[in-house]
Amino acid sequence: MEMQPGLSDSEVAQRLSQYGFNELQGADKKNIWVIVLEVIREPMFILLIFSSLLYILLGDYREGLMLLSFILVIIFITFYQYQKTERALEKLKNLSSPRAKVIRNQQLIRIPGREVVPGDILSLSEGDRVPADARLLEINNLMVDESMLTGESIAVQKMLNTTGDIGNIFSGTMVVQGRALAEVTETGQYTQLGKIGASLSSLNSSETRLQVEMKKLIRSLLWIGVSISLAVFLAFYLTRGGLVKSILNALSTSIAILPEEFPVVFTVFLAIGAWRLSKIQVLTRNPSAIETLGSTTVLCSDKTGTITQNRMQIMQLFVQGDLVDESDFEQEKIRLLPLIQAAELASHASSLDPMELAIFQTKQKLEGEVAQIFPLLKEYPLSTDLLAMTQVYHLANGNQQGFSKGAPEAIFGLCQLNSNERAKLDEVLENIASKALRVIAVAKTDEWKGELPEEQKNLTCQFLGLIGLQDPIRPEVPSAIQECFDAGIQVKMITGDYPKTASAIAQQIGLSHAKQVLSGEELLQMSDEELKRCIGEYTVFARIKPEQKLRIVNALKRNHEVVAMTGDGVNDAPALKAAHIGIAMGNKGTDVAREASSLVLLDDNFASIVAAIRSGRRIFDNLQKAMSYIISIHIPIIGLTLLPAMFEFMPLLLLPLHIVFLEMIIDPICSVAFESEVEERAIMSRPPRDAQATFFGINLLFRSIARGLLLLIMVLLVFWFSWKEGHSDNEIRAISFSALIIGNIFFIYSSLSNTRSFLHVFVERNIMALFVSITAIVVLLLIVYVPYLQVLFSFEFPGFAHFKLVLLASCSLLAILEVVKWGKGKL
């Protein structure tokens, strides 16, 4: 197909404006009032509002209004977190928009499907989803799945009608075979799909295992909180009397126990985590993939374009019984030209395939650019049954002739070579492939007149020669492979290449057992049980057909492996769907593959997969640390609200206003500071996480509760010494609250990393943690020292000398936590 004229940049801008694209931007974003309504419906905010109204009804206007103002601050923080999450999701939405290939300014470019405008020329090929209604201009063996519109599962073949018109192609349909050029006529709601109200943009994901587990925990804590709050109300009322004070203490307990941070933290981590993955060229289509990345035990990767650069260059040619190296092409061009010309005629004229581009470049070097003057009569496409393609031309003398290229064994079959000829050529194949070159064979038919055979296998060809192409490996791949080995992840290379070529490349990139190759033919002879038993012995799979990838995935899964699988074609979709993590190629992949996958590689680079696994481990680690911190920090808050109800000599240490102040520290710390924390040391030197292990396991809960109890004990010791010194209730409350705030800050510094000391917060500059902690200390000093604020918080200033005990206790807590961390690291 020849390049068609396309829209200019100015025409595109005009049509984007004409069709309302500017007005559509941001139409689905929530405004601040919607967010406020969502926030105040949360149980904790209902309790806070109830508490503030109760203070106002009792005539304590200052405390009631202060509580309301704090609620506004928390709403602002929530709005900021929402905006940050929304921006991340918006950018992901832009990246994940279905892509379309269009011709603009005489160039073929790939753009988001929603940016296609009427007048664009679409370039469609196998596996593409059609982004808009369009009028077909040129077709080549085109078949389209229109089941989304018609309900018919059988693909429709497009061809010329009686009036010479090819017809139309519709938005949402899928090209299952062939290629086409089409001019866009309608987009968006004006397409046939839009008119019947179908929506292709919404993807409903089922709840992940972690979400289900979190909901159960929140539900359990909610009932526990209600029960404890009722118990506190009764205990306080029966021991001290005073209905209002009993209600306020019960409300404080309820606010302290409710784990409202969990869903916020989870949403922020997944949204921003997915955006962080996109910055390393990995698009997350399914949030559960982030959870699973850290559990990956086997990574199955394509070779071409993923491990290699997908940038072909012809290095050797075998013609007339001789092997000719690239350095001798110019001297031998007379002998080589028939082979290269035949390979060119067997290729698509406007192809973007790297192998065919290499053929065109070599032809141009040897002969200069010569226009192809023969009209194309028929194309026999590559198929899984016959790994070869043939193009038949109408010659000037009225005859017709075909030119074929493809896998050597397929071309040998078309040429009907005898056993001796094949044995000699197999030796040459072994020689070329041992140099890590991809080998294709070239042939041509005799000239003939008459009808064309229906199937390619019925052609009779003459063998012309072999072409050895080099696709250099990406320089970063060997180190990425080693990183996988260090992380306990097996790497398996799956390719359609000749076995010897696959083995040579596997040795170059450092795969273990690279000389042991399982071919597609051998796999075909194995039962599922045999494959399951032996699959662990192989890291290289050659001459594998796309549908055989599914058997490989299933065999690995039966061996209890957590499998990540890459793929790019229509037939790869079942394997991508079956794998725990399906990874589609963003550049050379089809829409079908992308829709079946969990992740999309925007740069088709193997190293990006390894970087995604590293990033996935970091995201999971930080999420687990944040959730552990939430559990830990609620322990002292619960303890300080419960104990005054149980012991009459203790004053109320935490009022609703104090807990709200704590929430202003806890919310940004657990949702942003932990999220932005750098990865743990040696994160890729530990084995994969057990996929069956629960997120909130007994060990994590026990450790979180134990750390929280340690902080509670520290605050109670400060309270005890203050009480013994004879301070007033308000002074005791100020000292104890200060101990809780300072101790919490030190607790955060120690909790941010499991493998580094607290000093890394300053060395590696976790800006959010430093900002929140410094702000908290400044505000704490103000509310303890400024008389007006003292009254609001029910404090009295005891003198700075009495805060030495607070600092000593907080430093002791930090020292204990750091020693425990150091000891754990030494085990």
Coordinates of C-alpha atoms in Angstrom, one line a residue, residues 77-78 432 579 609 700 749 803:
I77 CA -5.6 17.8 53.1
T78 CA -8.0 15.2 51.7
I432 CA 24.7 -18.8 10.5
A579 CA -0.6 -15.4 33.3
I609 CA 9.9 -5.2 33.2
L700 CA 2.7 -7.9 60.9
Y749 CA 11.5 8.3 61.4
F803 CA 9.9 18.7 78.5

